PDB file of C-alpha atoms in Angstrom:
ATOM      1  CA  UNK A   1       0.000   0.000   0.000  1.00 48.00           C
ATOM      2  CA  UNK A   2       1.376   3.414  -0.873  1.00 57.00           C
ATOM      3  CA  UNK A   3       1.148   5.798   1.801  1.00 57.00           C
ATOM      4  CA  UNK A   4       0.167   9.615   0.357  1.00 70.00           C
ATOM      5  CA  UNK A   5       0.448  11.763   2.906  1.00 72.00           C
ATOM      6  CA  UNK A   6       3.357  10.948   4.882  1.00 84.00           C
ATOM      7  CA  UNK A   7       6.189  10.300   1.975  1.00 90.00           C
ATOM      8  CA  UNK A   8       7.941  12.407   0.512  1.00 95.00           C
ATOM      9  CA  UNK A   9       7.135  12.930  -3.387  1.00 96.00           C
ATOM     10  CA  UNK A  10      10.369  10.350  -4.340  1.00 96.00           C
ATOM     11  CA  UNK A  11       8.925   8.073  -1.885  1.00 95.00           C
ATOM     12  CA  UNK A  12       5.160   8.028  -3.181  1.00 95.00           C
ATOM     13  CA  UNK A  13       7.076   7.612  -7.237  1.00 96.00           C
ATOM     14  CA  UNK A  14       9.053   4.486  -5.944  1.00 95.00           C
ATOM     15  CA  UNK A  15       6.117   3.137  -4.280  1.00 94.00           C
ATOM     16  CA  UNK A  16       4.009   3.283  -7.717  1.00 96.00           C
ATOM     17  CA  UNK A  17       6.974   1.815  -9.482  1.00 96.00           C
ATOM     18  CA  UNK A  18       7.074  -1.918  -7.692  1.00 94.00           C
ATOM     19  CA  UNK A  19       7.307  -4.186 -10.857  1.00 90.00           C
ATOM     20  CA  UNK A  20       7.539  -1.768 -13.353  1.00 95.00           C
ATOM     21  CA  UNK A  21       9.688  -2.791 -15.780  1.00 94.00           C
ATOM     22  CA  UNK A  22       9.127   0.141 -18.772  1.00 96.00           C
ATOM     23  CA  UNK A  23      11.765   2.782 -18.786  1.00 97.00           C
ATOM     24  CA  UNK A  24       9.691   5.534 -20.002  1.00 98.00           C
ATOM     25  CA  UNK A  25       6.894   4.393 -17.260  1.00 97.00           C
ATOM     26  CA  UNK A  26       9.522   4.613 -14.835  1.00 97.00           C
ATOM     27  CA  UNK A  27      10.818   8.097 -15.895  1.00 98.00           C
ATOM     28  CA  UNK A  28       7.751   9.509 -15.652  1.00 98.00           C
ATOM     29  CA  UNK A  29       6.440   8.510 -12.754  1.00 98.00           C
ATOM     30  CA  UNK A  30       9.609   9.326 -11.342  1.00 98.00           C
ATOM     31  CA  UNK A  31       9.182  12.819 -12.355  1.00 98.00           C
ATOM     32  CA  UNK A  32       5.866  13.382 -10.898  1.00 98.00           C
ATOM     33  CA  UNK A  33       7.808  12.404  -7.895  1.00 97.00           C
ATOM     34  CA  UNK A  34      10.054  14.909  -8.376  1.00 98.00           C
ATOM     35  CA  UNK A  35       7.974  17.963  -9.008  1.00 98.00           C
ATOM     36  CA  UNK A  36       6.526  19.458  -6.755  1.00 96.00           C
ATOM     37  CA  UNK A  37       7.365  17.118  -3.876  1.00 96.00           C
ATOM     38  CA  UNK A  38       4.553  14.519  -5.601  1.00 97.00           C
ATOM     39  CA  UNK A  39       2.097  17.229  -6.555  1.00 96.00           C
ATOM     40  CA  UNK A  40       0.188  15.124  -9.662  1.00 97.00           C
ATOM     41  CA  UNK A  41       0.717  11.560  -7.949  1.00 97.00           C
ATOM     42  CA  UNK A  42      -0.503  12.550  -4.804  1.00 96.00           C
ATOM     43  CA  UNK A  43      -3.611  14.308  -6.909  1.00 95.00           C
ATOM     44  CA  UNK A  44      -4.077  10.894  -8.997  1.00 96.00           C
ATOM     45  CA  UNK A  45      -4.104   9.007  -5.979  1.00 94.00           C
ATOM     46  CA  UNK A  46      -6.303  11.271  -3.895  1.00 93.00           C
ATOM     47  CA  UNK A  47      -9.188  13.506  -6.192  1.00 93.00           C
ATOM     48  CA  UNK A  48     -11.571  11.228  -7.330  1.00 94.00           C
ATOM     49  CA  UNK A  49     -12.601  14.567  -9.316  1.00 95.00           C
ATOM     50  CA  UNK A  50      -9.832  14.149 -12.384  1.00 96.00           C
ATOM     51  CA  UNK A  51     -10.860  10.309 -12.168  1.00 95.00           C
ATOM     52  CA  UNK A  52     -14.235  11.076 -12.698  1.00 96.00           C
ATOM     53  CA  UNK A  53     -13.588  13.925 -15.915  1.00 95.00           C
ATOM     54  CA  UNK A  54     -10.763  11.323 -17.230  1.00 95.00           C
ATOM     55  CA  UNK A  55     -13.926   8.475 -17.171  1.00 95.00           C
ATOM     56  CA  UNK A  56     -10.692   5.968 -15.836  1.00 90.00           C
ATOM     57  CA  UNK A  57      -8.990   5.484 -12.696  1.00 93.00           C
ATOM     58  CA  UNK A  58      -5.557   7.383 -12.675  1.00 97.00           C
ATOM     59  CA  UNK A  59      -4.018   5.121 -10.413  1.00 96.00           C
ATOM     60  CA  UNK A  60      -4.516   0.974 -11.413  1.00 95.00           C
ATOM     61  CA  UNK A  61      -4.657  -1.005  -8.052  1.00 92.00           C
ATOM     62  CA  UNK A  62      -5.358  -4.215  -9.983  1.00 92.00           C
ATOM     63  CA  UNK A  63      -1.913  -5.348 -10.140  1.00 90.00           C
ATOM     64  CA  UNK A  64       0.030  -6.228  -6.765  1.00 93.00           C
ATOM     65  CA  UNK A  65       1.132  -2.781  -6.942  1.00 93.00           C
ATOM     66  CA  UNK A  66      -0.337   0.571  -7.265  1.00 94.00           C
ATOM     67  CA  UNK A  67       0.669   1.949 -10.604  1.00 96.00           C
ATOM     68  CA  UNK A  68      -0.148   5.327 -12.301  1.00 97.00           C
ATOM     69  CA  UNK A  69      -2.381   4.182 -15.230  1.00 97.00           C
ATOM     70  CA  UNK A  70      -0.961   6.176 -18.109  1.00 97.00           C
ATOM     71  CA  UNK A  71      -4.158   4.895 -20.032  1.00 96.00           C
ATOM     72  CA  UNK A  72      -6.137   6.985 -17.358  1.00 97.00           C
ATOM     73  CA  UNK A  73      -4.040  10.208 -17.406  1.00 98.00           C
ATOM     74  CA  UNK A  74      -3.971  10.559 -20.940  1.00 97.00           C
ATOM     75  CA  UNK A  75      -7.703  10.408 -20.958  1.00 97.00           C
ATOM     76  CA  UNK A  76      -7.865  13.033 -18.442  1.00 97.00           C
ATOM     77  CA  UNK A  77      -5.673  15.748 -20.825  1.00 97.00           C
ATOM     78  CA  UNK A  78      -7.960  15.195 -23.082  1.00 96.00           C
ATOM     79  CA  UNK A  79     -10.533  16.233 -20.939  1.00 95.00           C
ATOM     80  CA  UNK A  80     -12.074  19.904 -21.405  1.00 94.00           C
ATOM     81  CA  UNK A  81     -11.188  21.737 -18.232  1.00 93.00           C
ATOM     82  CA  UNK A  82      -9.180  18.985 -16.541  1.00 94.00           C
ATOM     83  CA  UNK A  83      -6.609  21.100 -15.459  1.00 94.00           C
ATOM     84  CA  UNK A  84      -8.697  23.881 -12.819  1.00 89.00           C
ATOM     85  CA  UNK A  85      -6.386  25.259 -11.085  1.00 90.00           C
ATOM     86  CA  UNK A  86      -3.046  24.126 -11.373  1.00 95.00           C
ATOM     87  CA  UNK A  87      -0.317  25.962 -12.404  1.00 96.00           C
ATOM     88  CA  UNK A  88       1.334  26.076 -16.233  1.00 97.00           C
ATOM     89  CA  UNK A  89       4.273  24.577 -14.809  1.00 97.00           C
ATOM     90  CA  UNK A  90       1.954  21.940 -13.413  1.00 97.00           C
ATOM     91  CA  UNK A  91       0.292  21.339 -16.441  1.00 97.00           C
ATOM     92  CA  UNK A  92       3.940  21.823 -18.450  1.00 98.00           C
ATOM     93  CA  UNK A  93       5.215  18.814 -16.106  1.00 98.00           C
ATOM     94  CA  UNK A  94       2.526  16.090 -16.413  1.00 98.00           C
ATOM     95  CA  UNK A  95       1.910  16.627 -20.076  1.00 98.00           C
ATOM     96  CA  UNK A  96       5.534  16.147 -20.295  1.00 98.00           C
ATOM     97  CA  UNK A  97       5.920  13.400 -18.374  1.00 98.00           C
ATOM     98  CA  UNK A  98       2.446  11.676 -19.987  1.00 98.00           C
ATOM     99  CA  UNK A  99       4.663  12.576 -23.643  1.00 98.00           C
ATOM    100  CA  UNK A 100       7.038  10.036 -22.567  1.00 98.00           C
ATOM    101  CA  UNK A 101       4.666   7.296 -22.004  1.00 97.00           C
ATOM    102  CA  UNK A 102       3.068   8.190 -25.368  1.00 96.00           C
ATOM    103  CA  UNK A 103      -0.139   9.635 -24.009  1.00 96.00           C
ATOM    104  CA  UNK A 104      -0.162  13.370 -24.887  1.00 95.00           C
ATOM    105  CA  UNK A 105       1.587  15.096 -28.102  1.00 95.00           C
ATOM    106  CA  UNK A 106       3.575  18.362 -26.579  1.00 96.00           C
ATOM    107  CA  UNK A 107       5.044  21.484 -28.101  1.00 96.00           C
ATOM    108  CA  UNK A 108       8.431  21.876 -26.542  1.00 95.00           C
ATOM    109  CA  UNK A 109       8.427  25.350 -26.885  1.00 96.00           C
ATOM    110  CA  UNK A 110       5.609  25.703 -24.799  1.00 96.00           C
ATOM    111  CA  UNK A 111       6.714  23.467 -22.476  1.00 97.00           C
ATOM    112  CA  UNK A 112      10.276  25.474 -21.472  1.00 96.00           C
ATOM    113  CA  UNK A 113       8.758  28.697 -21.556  1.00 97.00           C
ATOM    114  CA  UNK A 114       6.504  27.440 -18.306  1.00 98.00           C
ATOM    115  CA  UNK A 115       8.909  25.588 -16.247  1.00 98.00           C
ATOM    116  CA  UNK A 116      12.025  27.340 -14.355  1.00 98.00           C
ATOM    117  CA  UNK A 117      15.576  26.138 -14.793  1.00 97.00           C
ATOM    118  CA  UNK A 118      15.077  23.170 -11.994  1.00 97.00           C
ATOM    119  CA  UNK A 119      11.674  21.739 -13.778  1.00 98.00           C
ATOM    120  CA  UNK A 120      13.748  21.785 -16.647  1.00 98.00           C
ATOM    121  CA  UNK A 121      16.364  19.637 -15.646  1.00 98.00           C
ATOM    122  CA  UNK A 122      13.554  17.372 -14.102  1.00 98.00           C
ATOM    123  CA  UNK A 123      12.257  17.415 -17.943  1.00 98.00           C
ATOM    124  CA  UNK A 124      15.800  16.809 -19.023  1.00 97.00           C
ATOM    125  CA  UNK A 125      16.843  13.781 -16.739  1.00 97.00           C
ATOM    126  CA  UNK A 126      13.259  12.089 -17.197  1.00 98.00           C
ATOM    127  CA  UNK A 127      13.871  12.216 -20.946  1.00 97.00           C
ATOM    128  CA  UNK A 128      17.075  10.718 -20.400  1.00 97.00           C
ATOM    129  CA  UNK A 129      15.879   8.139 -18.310  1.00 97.00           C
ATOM    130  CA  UNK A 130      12.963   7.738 -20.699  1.00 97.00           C
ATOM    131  CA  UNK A 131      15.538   7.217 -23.337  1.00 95.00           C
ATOM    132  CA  UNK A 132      18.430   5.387 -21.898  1.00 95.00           C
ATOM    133  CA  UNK A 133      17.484   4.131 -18.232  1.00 91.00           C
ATOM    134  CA  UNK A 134      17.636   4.830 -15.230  1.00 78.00           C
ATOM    135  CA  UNK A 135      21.040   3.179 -14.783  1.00 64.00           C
ATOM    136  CA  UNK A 136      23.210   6.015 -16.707  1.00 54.00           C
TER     137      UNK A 136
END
């Protein structure tokens, strides 16, 4: 069982990343992690509000892990209004990270002009990682 509220955003990513095997998976759920101490895993885990305007659960409990369900999240940005209030950062970040797992086209230009220089190198090490592995 993945505890929300009392680990840190690197602990709730390595908690939905038991078994997973898929480097790009892994990247990007690592960078939710990452960003934002958690902000979008702890939201996929907890608002039953983006499940509901996605029409899927954003976290998969089926397996014997918790995973984020990729399937799920790229339902939900396609989803008119999904987004409320989060930041463009925020939104920057998890399209980004649901790019890697082929969910959601992004414009990379749009992307870097809404993240600082630290979400950046979040974006940068994920795509690595996406890329190559965690392992480099």
């Amino acid at each position: 069982m993945t505890v929300i509220n009392d680990s840190t955003g690197a602990e709730l990513a390595e908690g939905f990343l038991q078994g997973v095997v898929n480097e790009p998976m892994r990247a990007a759920t690592k960078l939710l992690g990452a960003h934002s101490d958690g902000f979008w895993l702890r939201r996929f885990a907890a608002d039953h509000a983006l499940a509901a305007a996605a029409g899927h659960a954003l976290i998969d409990h089926s397996g014997r892990y918790p995973t984020v369900d990729w399937e799920g999240v790229g339902l939900l940005l396609k989803s008119p209004g999904w987004s409320g209030d989060a930041s463009r950062s925020q939104v920057a970040v998890v399209e980004f990270a649901a790019s890697l797992v082929n969910r959601c086209p992004v414009q990379l230009g749009q992307v870097s002009g809404a993240v600082d220089d630290a979400e950046f190198q979040l974006l940068l090490r994920a795509l690595e990682e996406a890329t190559y592995g965690d392992a480099r």
